[in-house]
Amino acid sequence: MSSVFLEDLDADTFAEYLSREGSTVIIPTGATEQHGPHMPLGVDAMLSAAIAASVAENIGALVAPVFAYGYKSQPRSGGGNHRLGTTSLRGVTMINLIEDVVSSFLAQGFQNVVVLNGHFENYQFVYEGLDCAVAQARKDGNAGRGMLLSYWDFVDETTLQSVFPDGFLGWDIEHGGVLETSLMLLLYPDKVDMSRVMDHPPAQLTNYDIFPEDPGRTPSSGCLSSAKAATAEKGQQLFEAVRGAVSSALVSELQLMAAPRKAN
Amino acid sequence: MSSVFLEDLDADTFAEYLSREGSTVIIPTGATEQHGPHMPLGVDAMLSAAIAASVAENIGALVAPVFAYGYKSQPRSGGGNHRLGTTSLRGVTMINLIEDVVSSFLAQGFQNVVVLNGHFENYQFVYEGLDCAVAQARKDGNAGRGMLLSYWDFVDETTLQSVFPDGFLGWDIEHGGVLETSLMLLLYPDKVDMSRVMDHPPAQLTNYDIFPEDPGRTPSSGCLSSAKAATAEKGQQLFEAVRGAVSSALVSELQLMAAPRKAN
Amino acid sequence: MSSVFLEDLDADTFAEYLSREGSTVIIPTGATEQHGPHMPLGVDAMLSAAIAASVAENIGALVAPVFAYGYKSQPRSGGGNHRLGTTSLRGVTMINLIEDVVSSFLAQGFQNVVVLNGHFENYQFVYEGLDCAVAQARKDGNAGRGMLLSYWDFVDETTLQSVFPDGFLGWDIEHGGVLETSLMLLLYPDKVDMSRVMDHPPAQLTNYDIFPEDPGRTPSSGCLSSAKAATAEKGQQLFEAVRGAVSSALVSELQLMAAPRKAN
Amino acid sequence: MSSVFLEDLDADTFAEYLSREGSTVIIPTGATEQHGPHMPLGVDAMLSAAIAASVAENIGALVAPVFAYGYKSQPRSGGGNHRLGTTSLRGVTMINLIEDVVSSFLAQGFQNVVVLNGHFENYQFVYEGLDCAVAQARKDGNAGRGMLLSYWDFVDETTLQSVFPDGFLGWDIEHGGVLETSLMLLLYPDKVDMSRVMDHPPAQLTNYDIFPEDPGRTPSSGCLSSAKAATAEKGQQLFEAVRGAVSSALVSELQLMAAPRKAN
Amino acid sequence: MSSVFLEDLDADTFAEYLSREGSTVIIPTGATEQHGPHMPLGVDAMLSAAIAASVAENIGALVAPVFAYGYKSQPRSGGGNHRLGTTSLRGVTMINLIEDVVSSFLAQGFQNVVVLNGHFENYQFVYEGLDCAVAQARKDGNAGRGMLLSYWDFVDETTLQSVFPDGFLGWDIEHGGVLETSLMLLLYPDKVDMSRVMDHPPAQLTNYDIFPEDPGRTPSSGCLSSAKAATAEKGQQLFEAVRGAVSSALVSELQLMAAPRKAN
Amino acid sequence: MSSVFLEDLDADTFAEYLSREGSTVIIPTGATEQHGPHMPLGVDAMLSAAIAASVAENIGALVAPVFAYGYKSQPRSGGGNHRLGTTSLRGVTMINLIEDVVSSFLAQGFQNVVVLNGHFENYQFVYEGLDCAVAQARKDGNAGRGMLLSYWDFVDETTLQSVFPDGFLGWDIEHGGVLETSLMLLLYPDKVDMSRVMDHPPAQLTNYDIFPEDPGRTPSSGCLSSAKAATAEKGQQLFEAVRGAVSSALVSELQLMAAPRKAN
């Protein structure tokens, strides 16, 4: 029962891990959201879980079960909540979900609880849940810490230029685009069908939101930019960049040892 | 991208499925909860997901991402919420989570939303969430239906006698016992270590609950009965019984065709 | 002003009681729910209050005002929430109600707060409210304890065989049946009209729930089994069994003295 | 089973009542709150229930189970929430409780739902619950109406002068004073002990509230004025005045027939 | 940057103020509510803010940004929530809003947090928010205090007789009447148009509330009494009376020095 | 009573406005948050209100009372919630506040409700509140629309280059920097003291968040970049750019006439 995935550990092995100095759990947060005709609905959950596992192996952390449902998809970063397949939580549910799980991990004794986010729209609601959980834990005498990040924020400039040789237009339009598709090609090649990629120019997004959403503004592909240039090689570059940078940030921030400490 | 798992489908395939008569999604609900030294923390999620998938294949339904976190483990059915590894949600969070996801599926057009529960303590909170979601959907003119079951309630008397030849003592003490362990041996043999089973008499449970919990009353194994008699063969018997009975109930209740209609 | 009912005590007598070692309050929880044409809507509240009073006299506890409204009636244990007369609370309201009242009693100084439940569907929501109230009290330095039980779980095997000579089919179908009707005949004979009992076989319940409820599945009587065999004598047997067993459990669990200590 | 109390009716009798033109339920709302050394904790619930029953008989309405727990007692109208015996609900719980029960009665088909309040501090929270329930019912196509009153607001000037010959100082200081004690002497004489009345001048209340409460500002009696002048005769005068005026208001407002229409 | 308005202070000046003995913030609470054809929608916010500022200058306190939205207008004190221009919060939102802001001020170090209310219907919801915030602060070891008042409760008898020479009929019908209009004529003369005052007898209010509201019962002016007799001179009398009495109450209750201590 | 500010209008004038084609209300959302030693705590509220007023004049809309309190300040965009003067709301309160006010405006008959945001951290919580309010309004048959924007997203590239000749580093570090200070110098020159600007390099922000916040990472100024280069002229450029672009977006999106239509 050797695994970085907490759900694969038996209770005794888990308890042994918890007693270590620097015990850290990484919670991947994704979504159930359409990602075009060429990728599955679970992309955000799959990628955040895979990256979390890879980082966890690097730094000797555990990975909690992924949050498979996320906050509502928004037209300016995900195509919108109206599209079939997109299955979302209200803001308050997302906040409470994070607050409960983080509170539970802190109460069990984790020194560090890290949320590794893979769905753009989750960030602020996860922030609020984490903030409330850690603030309450402090009042209760618990010294545990929290940390929150979105994995794409750790792609460095050099990798960006290499992956987007024609210029990088922003993470917001990467929904279903080269970033996610390349990572999927690397990590879950069976779940991508490049022949179904719809090639179109990047979506022209407004700098505001309207309610109710206007389905006509989301490209019919459901993606905000074309994934045509995606490759597993680019996925490898992105993955390495993210794994390294996130691992370094965690080690330095949370004072974990850099040497791998597998949870078994 | 042929799969019963909704998260594996691309948006177009998913939309095509939704347009069919009798479209049905099964949401497996589990927990992250200690299951003794011989089984992993994810047992409830793993079993509900596997059974849901098997039923879905039978009846042409889809399976939604499993709810990996559940309501608080209780001493009289799960060993208690105080044990390490047990990571739980408050009642209100569980209710809201179900309500949001079910509402979203109904709004997308599913005719039937089924929750297949694998964690004893979830039931009433899932009930409330489903009841609220369907009641609201009706007010909004949506004719979708909901259904809720715990898989062990579908084990018939004959199977019960075969699996528990010395007498069946009730599902409540089956936490970490023969039922769950046999099913895990069948479905996830790599995740069970029978050499670590702690053999002890069934827990003597009170017919009431106390607050705060008394850790001294939960067997040190964390299980409420011994899994020593568990075998993959018993798992097969249980699995077949449940798959058949749940499939029949769904087909007859939801008027699905019995013939398999794979989601692809 | 000698009474076990807290609502009948003046503030000074109440304060004097609170200062005693082992101060205990029992909160009866019932419902406003149809119980067929032969019994009143208040059965669950009436029975839980009467049993609580009897236990309180035995062990020197007080009885709080009964919770006259409960969680939604469910078809598999109460006939369903759609029937006229059934007046219910949402899950979150039930949780908060218990949490507030228990928190208030603990803050006033009760050493033990016991909920004696008389409505099947209340149990898990009361559990959650009690759990939250006691957990918070502990954080605030309050050492009070909570306890939760449903009275029928204290009927012993011998009594069961005597009351149900043809075999006992489970508490779930006892809604409006022999158990409740016998107790009502003993405790509130004026409120039962045996000539109106509708005699029918036990309801054939599914092992799952559907949403919305199907009124056609509840027997037209609103009861899940026939009360024809109910008698005051059976009520007496049941009442004695429950009073004795609950009193013993409370005394031993909460370390109260067995000798009656009337609240005056 | 002839009674104005809904909890005493069987389901068929109740259903028959509901089918009548002008079907009306009165919900009495009280509190569990200290009322000095001479009266029991349940005064507010007892009085609102008795007055509701009397009005219901007059106008052919039913009475729902009393709300025995109310919003926090305040120093300027009830002595304060810090005193032993005072057992209160948070504002949000009170709002939700009213909203659920009123919504349920409206959905069952009552044409009128009246809340007759007997605890000063409840009023605004009941108002909010009623407002939300009726507003939602309207959206759902339900034409039921709501009404809210506190019984003391129906004491006329003549009665006031007769009951308070030395001048009436305001309802706020009547907590545990002549009004409530006189009504209790009339309606529940066994529950009042006039020998324990603490005679003191009316409490000098500030025209503001402070947090936390200052226990030193509440008279040691827990009452805001002396009940020494209370008599059953005054109780009779007050009771007649309130019964008549409330009945008239309901008949004229809700267009009920004035002739008694007993619920059986 | 010398001002009693907290929003006008820079962070350093604010921090310096907070470090003083007796640091006090006054939160004015108003509403956005119709006040007839002769006064603007913001009357309650404008008056509470102006009075708070004047008191703050007197006693050396700061004034927080006004709460411009309040609880629902009620027919018996504000004309009702159905009228155009009246823009209101639900009870729970009002409670949470107060709780958050008061908690934040207490956590920053204010010794006293005063809410000066200018909208009748806010009072009980503000009370609940303040009570919860201060109770939690105490549990967290914070010794800050709260205080709550409505400004009109500080008008003395002499002023009342002078301003209402024909007799004062109660604050409830002063919505849009002489009190508010006179104060507006004094403090915001440009925002009052006396030529548009609709002169009519005081509204005949019922002593109960109905749901839904009956627009026909609110005078067409939207005011509950005529403002015809309003003058700036009466405004001056009222203003002086309130400023003096509120200042005295705060100084004596919160032990502030009477001498002005400007926040700069 | 001619004004774009809704709070300055009397009820009749307001009602007349509401009856026009294209009726639009703009809600400015700000915060009470430290903005360094050179600017007041109310910067975000002041700027959003001023810009909203200017846009409203342009397009014939009204401006609602500003939301003076906002979501928690975050270290990566506002210096953090731990700094004195920063007074914040929980996420759920912010969501509910927006939901209530927007729902109320839609119910009164506004065709368009626009939120113009001036505090970075508010955006997602306002989004959720708006989304819920508009979705519910649609279910209730209301055809009103919502719109959400942050004003700085309307500064065009040319203006950006002119205002930040040395390169623009991102809006996140503009907290208390050149953008906000320049606008304040233009709009509220009395409230800025340029002599107190602390000149320091831009804050080096991490690409993740930690809990609890680390006060040591926020520059001692409380600002994330230096305001030294701020001038009223730059403020004018920014203001014109924003006013024009926001007005155009609203006119085209909401199909308002471009010609000014003052609300009087």
JSON list of N, CA, C and O in Angstrom, two decimals, chain D residues 71-72 74 76 91 123-124 127-128 131 146 148 153 207-209 211 217 253, chain E residues 71-72 74 76 91 123-124 127-128 131 146 148 153 207-209 211 217 253:
[
{"chain": "D", "resi": 71, "resn": "TYR", "atom": "N", "xyz": [-36.66, 33.71, 20.36]},
{"chain": "D", "resi": 71, "resn": "TYR", "atom": "CA", "xyz": [-35.42, 34.48, 20.17]},
{"chain": "D", "resi": 71, "resn": "TYR", "atom": "C", "xyz": [-34.89, 34.94, 21.53]},
{"chain": "D", "resi": 71, "resn": "TYR", "atom": "O", "xyz": [-35.63, 35.07, 22.50]},
{"chain": "D", "resi": 72, "resn": "LYS", "atom": "N", "xyz": [-33.61, 35.24, 21.56]},
{"chain": "D", "resi": 72, "resn": "LYS", "atom": "CA", "xyz": [-32.91, 35.66, 22.78]},
{"chain": "D", "resi": 72, "resn": "LYS", "atom": "C", "xyz": [-33.69, 36.71, 23.59]},
{"chain": "D", "resi": 72, "resn": "LYS", "atom": "O", "xyz": [-34.10, 37.73, 23.05]},
{"chain": "D", "resi": 74, "resn": "GLN", "atom": "N", "xyz": [-34.04, 39.85, 25.79]},
{"chain": "D", "resi": 74, "resn": "GLN", "atom": "CA", "xyz": [-33.23, 41.09, 25.81]},
{"chain": "D", "resi": 74, "resn": "GLN", "atom": "C", "xyz": [-33.46, 41.83, 27.13]},
{"chain": "D", "resi": 74, "resn": "GLN", "atom": "O", "xyz": [-34.57, 41.83, 27.67]},
{"chain": "D", "resi": 76, "resn": "ARG", "atom": "N", "xyz": [-33.93, 44.83, 27.90]},
{"chain": "D", "resi": 76, "resn": "ARG", "atom": "CA", "xyz": [-34.90, 45.92, 27.92]},
{"chain": "D", "resi": 76, "resn": "ARG", "atom": "C", "xyz": [-36.34, 45.43, 27.79]},
{"chain": "D", "resi": 76, "resn": "ARG", "atom": "O", "xyz": [-37.27, 46.22, 27.86]},
{"chain": "D", "resi": 91, "resn": "GLY", "atom": "N", "xyz": [-31.12, 34.29, 15.81]},
{"chain": "D", "resi": 91, "resn": "GLY", "atom": "CA", "xyz": [-32.07, 34.92, 14.91]},
{"chain": "D", "resi": 91, "resn": "GLY", "atom": "C", "xyz": [-32.33, 34.09, 13.67]},
{"chain": "D", "resi": 91, "resn": "GLY", "atom": "O", "xyz": [-33.48, 33.90, 13.24]},
{"chain": "D", "resi": 123, "resn": "TYR", "atom": "N", "xyz": [-40.79, 39.06, 17.63]},
{"chain": "D", "resi": 123, "resn": "TYR", "atom": "CA", "xyz": [-41.62, 39.67, 16.58]},
{"chain": "D", "resi": 123, "resn": "TYR", "atom": "C", "xyz": [-40.91, 39.83, 15.22]},
{"chain": "D", "resi": 123, "resn": "TYR", "atom": "O", "xyz": [-41.41, 39.38, 14.19]},
{"chain": "D", "resi": 124, "resn": "GLN", "atom": "N", "xyz": [-39.76, 40.50, 15.21]},
{"chain": "D", "resi": 124, "resn": "GLN", "atom": "CA", "xyz": [-39.15, 40.82, 13.92]},
{"chain": "D", "resi": 124, "resn": "GLN", "atom": "C", "xyz": [-38.63, 39.58, 13.20]},
{"chain": "D", "resi": 124, "resn": "GLN", "atom": "O", "xyz": [-38.61, 39.53, 11.96]},
{"chain": "D", "resi": 127, "resn": "TYR", "atom": "N", "xyz": [-41.57, 37.98, 11.73]},
{"chain": "D", "resi": 127, "resn": "TYR", "atom": "CA", "xyz": [-41.96, 38.79, 10.57]},
{"chain": "D", "resi": 127, "resn": "TYR", "atom": "C", "xyz": [-41.17, 38.36, 9.33]},
{"chain": "D", "resi": 127, "resn": "TYR", "atom": "O", "xyz": [-41.75, 38.14, 8.26]},
{"chain": "D", "resi": 128, "resn": "GLU", "atom": "N", "xyz": [-39.86, 38.25, 9.50]},
{"chain": "D", "resi": 128, "resn": "GLU", "atom": "CA", "xyz": [-39.00, 37.89, 8.36]},
{"chain": "D", "resi": 128, "resn": "GLU", "atom": "C", "xyz": [-39.34, 36.49, 7.84]},
{"chain": "D", "resi": 128, "resn": "GLU", "atom": "O", "xyz": [-39.44, 36.27, 6.63]},
{"chain": "D", "resi": 131, "resn": "ASP", "atom": "N", "xyz": [-42.67, 36.65, 6.06]},
{"chain": "D", "resi": 131, "resn": "ASP", "atom": "CA", "xyz": [-42.56, 37.38, 4.79]},
{"chain": "D", "resi": 131, "resn": "ASP", "atom": "C", "xyz": [-41.93, 36.51, 3.71]},
{"chain": "D", "resi": 131, "resn": "ASP", "atom": "O", "xyz": [-42.42, 36.47, 2.57]},
{"chain": "D", "resi": 146, "resn": "GLY", "atom": "N", "xyz": [-50.73, 35.39, 5.24]},
{"chain": "D", "resi": 146, "resn": "GLY", "atom": "CA", "xyz": [-50.16, 35.33, 6.57]},
{"chain": "D", "resi": 146, "resn": "GLY", "atom": "C", "xyz": [-50.59, 36.53, 7.40]},
{"chain": "D", "resi": 146, "resn": "GLY", "atom": "O", "xyz": [-51.00, 37.56, 6.86]},
{"chain": "D", "resi": 148, "resn": "LEU", "atom": "N", "xyz": [-49.62, 38.41, 11.46]},
{"chain": "D", "resi": 148, "resn": "LEU", "atom": "CA", "xyz": [-48.75, 38.37, 12.64]},
{"chain": "D", "resi": 148, "resn": "LEU", "atom": "C", "xyz": [-49.20, 39.40, 13.65]},
{"chain": "D", "resi": 148, "resn": "LEU", "atom": "O", "xyz": [-49.46, 40.56, 13.29]},
{"chain": "D", "resi": 153, "resn": "ASP", "atom": "N", "xyz": [-50.88, 43.79, 22.19]},
{"chain": "D", "resi": 153, "resn": "ASP", "atom": "CA", "xyz": [-51.20, 44.98, 21.39]},
{"chain": "D", "resi": 153, "resn": "ASP", "atom": "C", "xyz": [-52.71, 45.11, 21.19]},
{"chain": "D", "resi": 153, "resn": "ASP", "atom": "O", "xyz": [-53.18, 46.09, 20.59]},
{"chain": "D", "resi": 207, "resn": "ASN", "atom": "N", "xyz": [-32.24, 53.59, 27.28]},
{"chain": "D", "resi": 207, "resn": "ASN", "atom": "CA", "xyz": [-32.84, 53.64, 25.94]},
{"chain": "D", "resi": 207, "resn": "ASN", "atom": "C", "xyz": [-31.86, 53.14, 24.88]},
{"chain": "D", "resi": 207, "resn": "ASN", "atom": "O", "xyz": [-31.88, 53.61, 23.74]},
{"chain": "D", "resi": 208, "resn": "TYR", "atom": "N", "xyz": [-31.01, 52.23, 25.28]},
{"chain": "D", "resi": 208, "resn": "TYR", "atom": "CA", "xyz": [-30.06, 51.63, 24.35]},
{"chain": "D", "resi": 208, "resn": "TYR", "atom": "C", "xyz": [-29.70, 50.25, 24.90]},
{"chain": "D", "resi": 208, "resn": "TYR", "atom": "O", "xyz": [-30.06, 49.90, 26.03]},
{"chain": "D", "resi": 209, "resn": "ASP", "atom": "N", "xyz": [-29.00, 49.47, 24.09]},
{"chain": "D", "resi": 209, "resn": "ASP", "atom": "CA", "xyz": [-28.54, 48.15, 24.52]},
{"chain": "D", "resi": 209, "resn": "ASP", "atom": "C", "xyz": [-27.03, 48.09, 24.56]},
{"chain": "D", "resi": 209, "resn": "ASP", "atom": "O", "xyz": [-26.36, 48.76, 23.75]},
{"chain": "D", "resi": 211, "resn": "PHE", "atom": "N", "xyz": [-23.52, 45.39, 24.85]},
{"chain": "D", "resi": 211, "resn": "PHE", "atom": "CA", "xyz": [-23.04, 44.03, 24.59]},
{"chain": "D", "resi": 211, "resn": "PHE", "atom": "C", "xyz": [-21.63, 43.91, 25.13]},
{"chain": "D", "resi": 211, "resn": "PHE", "atom": "O", "xyz": [-20.79, 44.73, 24.74]},
{"chain": "D", "resi": 217, "resn": "ARG", "atom": "N", "xyz": [-27.87, 45.03, 35.80]},
{"chain": "D", "resi": 217, "resn": "ARG", "atom": "CA", "xyz": [-28.96, 45.97, 35.50]},
{"chain": "D", "resi": 217, "resn": "ARG", "atom": "C", "xyz": [-30.33, 45.32, 35.55]},
{"chain": "D", "resi": 217, "resn": "ARG", "atom": "O", "xyz": [-31.34, 46.02, 35.55]},
{"chain": "D", "resi": 253, "resn": "GLU", "atom": "N", "xyz": [-60.23, 40.72, 8.99]},
{"chain": "D", "resi": 253, "resn": "GLU", "atom": "CA", "xyz": [-59.09, 40.72, 8.07]},
{"chain": "D", "resi": 253, "resn": "GLU", "atom": "C", "xyz": [-59.12, 39.50, 7.15]},
{"chain": "D", "resi": 253, "resn": "GLU", "atom": "O", "xyz": [-58.83, 39.60, 5.97]},
{"chain": "E", "resi": 71, "resn": "TYR", "atom": "N", "xyz": [-32.84, 46.66, 6.56]},
{"chain": "E", "resi": 71, "resn": "TYR", "atom": "CA", "xyz": [-33.84, 45.59, 6.53]},
{"chain": "E", "resi": 71, "resn": "TYR", "atom": "C", "xyz": [-35.11, 46.12, 5.87]},
{"chain": "E", "resi": 71, "resn": "TYR", "atom": "O", "xyz": [-35.40, 47.31, 5.85]},
{"chain": "E", "resi": 72, "resn": "LYS", "atom": "N", "xyz": [-35.93, 45.17, 5.41]},
{"chain": "E", "resi": 72, "resn": "LYS", "atom": "CA", "xyz": [-37.17, 45.49, 4.71]},
{"chain": "E", "resi": 72, "resn": "LYS", "atom": "C", "xyz": [-38.03, 46.53, 5.43]},
{"chain": "E", "resi": 72, "resn": "LYS", "atom": "O", "xyz": [-38.31, 46.40, 6.61]},
{"chain": "E", "resi": 74, "resn": "GLN", "atom": "N", "xyz": [-41.32, 48.11, 6.67]},
{"chain": "E", "resi": 74, "resn": "GLN", "atom": "CA", "xyz": [-42.59, 47.48, 7.07]},
{"chain": "E", "resi": 74, "resn": "GLN", "atom": "C", "xyz": [-43.72, 48.50, 7.03]},
{"chain": "E", "resi": 74, "resn": "GLN", "atom": "O", "xyz": [-43.52, 49.67, 7.34]},
{"chain": "E", "resi": 76, "resn": "ARG", "atom": "N", "xyz": [-46.10, 49.18, 8.94]},
{"chain": "E", "resi": 76, "resn": "ARG", "atom": "CA", "xyz": [-46.48, 49.85, 10.18]},
{"chain": "E", "resi": 76, "resn": "ARG", "atom": "C", "xyz": [-45.43, 50.83, 10.68]},
{"chain": "E", "resi": 76, "resn": "ARG", "atom": "O", "xyz": [-45.63, 51.52, 11.68]},
{"chain": "E", "resi": 91, "resn": "GLY", "atom": "N", "xyz": [-33.26, 39.50, 6.34]},
{"chain": "E", "resi": 91, "resn": "GLY", "atom": "CA", "xyz": [-32.83, 39.53, 7.73]},
{"chain": "E", "resi": 91, "resn": "GLY", "atom": "C", "xyz": [-31.45, 38.92, 7.93]},
{"chain": "E", "resi": 91, "resn": "GLY", "atom": "O", "xyz": [-30.59, 39.49, 8.62]},
{"chain": "E", "resi": 123, "resn": "TYR", "atom": "N", "xyz": [-33.45, 47.48, 13.78]},
{"chain": "E", "resi": 123, "resn": "TYR", "atom": "CA", "xyz": [-32.98, 47.33, 15.16]},
{"chain": "E", "resi": 123, "resn": "TYR", "atom": "C", "xyz": [-32.70, 45.89, 15.59]},
{"chain": "E", "resi": 123, "resn": "TYR", "atom": "O", "xyz": [-31.60, 45.57, 16.07]},
{"chain": "E", "resi": 124, "resn": "GLN", "atom": "N", "xyz": [-33.67, 45.02, 15.43]},
{"chain": "E", "resi": 124, "resn": "GLN", "atom": "CA", "xyz": [-33.50, 43.67, 15.99]},
{"chain": "E", "resi": 124, "resn": "GLN", "atom": "C", "xyz": [-32.45, 42.86, 15.23]},
{"chain": "E", "resi": 124, "resn": "GLN", "atom": "O", "xyz": [-31.78, 42.01, 15.81]},
{"chain": "E", "resi": 127, "resn": "TYR", "atom": "N", "xyz": [-29.21, 44.09, 16.43]},
{"chain": "E", "resi": 127, "resn": "TYR", "atom": "CA", "xyz": [-29.02, 43.54, 17.77]},
{"chain": "E", "resi": 127, "resn": "TYR", "atom": "C", "xyz": [-28.40, 42.14, 17.68]},
{"chain": "E", "resi": 127, "resn": "TYR", "atom": "O", "xyz": [-27.43, 41.83, 18.37]},
{"chain": "E", "resi": 128, "resn": "GLU", "atom": "N", "xyz": [-28.98, 41.31, 16.85]},
{"chain": "E", "resi": 128, "resn": "GLU", "atom": "CA", "xyz": [-28.50, 39.93, 16.72]},
{"chain": "E", "resi": 128, "resn": "GLU", "atom": "C", "xyz": [-27.06, 39.89, 16.19]},
{"chain": "E", "resi": 128, "resn": "GLU", "atom": "O", "xyz": [-26.21, 39.15, 16.70]},
{"chain": "E", "resi": 131, "resn": "ASP", "atom": "N", "xyz": [-24.77, 41.10, 18.96]},
{"chain": "E", "resi": 131, "resn": "ASP", "atom": "CA", "xyz": [-24.70, 40.11, 20.04]},
{"chain": "E", "resi": 131, "resn": "ASP", "atom": "C", "xyz": [-23.76, 38.96, 19.66]},
{"chain": "E", "resi": 131, "resn": "ASP", "atom": "O", "xyz": [-22.93, 38.54, 20.46]},
{"chain": "E", "resi": 146, "resn": "GLY", "atom": "N", "xyz": [-19.91, 46.46, 22.77]},
{"chain": "E", "resi": 146, "resn": "GLY", "atom": "CA", "xyz": [-20.82, 46.96, 21.75]},
{"chain": "E", "resi": 146, "resn": "GLY", "atom": "C", "xyz": [-21.93, 47.76, 22.38]},
{"chain": "E", "resi": 146, "resn": "GLY", "atom": "O", "xyz": [-22.22, 47.64, 23.58]},
{"chain": "E", "resi": 148, "resn": "LEU", "atom": "N", "xyz": [-25.88, 49.74, 21.12]},
{"chain": "E", "resi": 148, "resn": "LEU", "atom": "CA", "xyz": [-26.85, 49.91, 20.03]},
{"chain": "E", "resi": 148, "resn": "LEU", "atom": "C", "xyz": [-27.95, 50.86, 20.47]},
{"chain": "E", "resi": 148, "resn": "LEU", "atom": "O", "xyz": [-28.49, 50.73, 21.57]},
{"chain": "E", "resi": 153, "resn": "ASP", "atom": "N", "xyz": [-34.90, 57.63, 20.04]},
{"chain": "E", "resi": 153, "resn": "ASP", "atom": "CA", "xyz": [-35.19, 57.27, 21.43]},
{"chain": "E", "resi": 153, "resn": "ASP", "atom": "C", "xyz": [-34.52, 58.22, 22.42]},
{"chain": "E", "resi": 153, "resn": "ASP", "atom": "O", "xyz": [-34.71, 58.10, 23.63]},
{"chain": "E", "resi": 207, "resn": "ASN", "atom": "N", "xyz": [-52.91, 47.03, 14.35]},
{"chain": "E", "resi": 207, "resn": "ASN", "atom": "CA", "xyz": [-51.97, 46.55, 15.39]},
{"chain": "E", "resi": 207, "resn": "ASN", "atom": "C", "xyz": [-51.49, 45.13, 15.08]},
{"chain": "E", "resi": 207, "resn": "ASN", "atom": "O", "xyz": [-51.20, 44.35, 15.97]},
{"chain": "E", "resi": 208, "resn": "TYR", "atom": "N", "xyz": [-51.39, 44.85, 13.80]},
{"chain": "E", "resi": 208, "resn": "TYR", "atom": "CA", "xyz": [-50.88, 43.56, 13.35]},
{"chain": "E", "resi": 208, "resn": "TYR", "atom": "C", "xyz": [-50.33, 43.75, 11.94]},
{"chain": "E", "resi": 208, "resn": "TYR", "atom": "O", "xyz": [-50.50, 44.81, 11.34]},
{"chain": "E", "resi": 209, "resn": "ASP", "atom": "N", "xyz": [-49.65, 42.73, 11.45]},
{"chain": "E", "resi": 209, "resn": "ASP", "atom": "CA", "xyz": [-49.11, 42.77, 10.09]},
{"chain": "E", "resi": 209, "resn": "ASP", "atom": "C", "xyz": [-49.76, 41.70, 9.23]},
{"chain": "E", "resi": 209, "resn": "ASP", "atom": "O", "xyz": [-50.09, 40.63, 9.72]},
{"chain": "E", "resi": 211, "resn": "PHE", "atom": "N", "xyz": [-49.47, 39.52, 5.36]},
{"chain": "E", "resi": 211, "resn": "PHE", "atom": "CA", "xyz": [-48.56, 39.08, 4.30]},
{"chain": "E", "resi": 211, "resn": "PHE", "atom": "C", "xyz": [-49.39, 38.40, 3.21]},
{"chain": "E", "resi": 211, "resn": "PHE", "atom": "O", "xyz": [-50.13, 37.48, 3.54]},
{"chain": "E", "resi": 217, "resn": "ARG", "atom": "N", "xyz": [-53.10, 50.17, 1.92]},
{"chain": "E", "resi": 217, "resn": "ARG", "atom": "CA", "xyz": [-53.13, 50.71, 3.29]},
{"chain": "E", "resi": 217, "resn": "ARG", "atom": "C", "xyz": [-52.08, 51.77, 3.55]},
{"chain": "E", "resi": 217, "resn": "ARG", "atom": "O", "xyz": [-52.13, 52.46, 4.56]},
{"chain": "E", "resi": 253, "resn": "GLU", "atom": "N", "xyz": [-21.60, 55.61, 29.55]},
{"chain": "E", "resi": 253, "resn": "GLU", "atom": "CA", "xyz": [-21.59, 54.15, 29.39]},
{"chain": "E", "resi": 253, "resn": "GLU", "atom": "C", "xyz": [-20.21, 53.63, 29.02]},
{"chain": "E", "resi": 253, "resn": "GLU", "atom": "O", "xyz": [-19.77, 52.60, 29.53]}
]
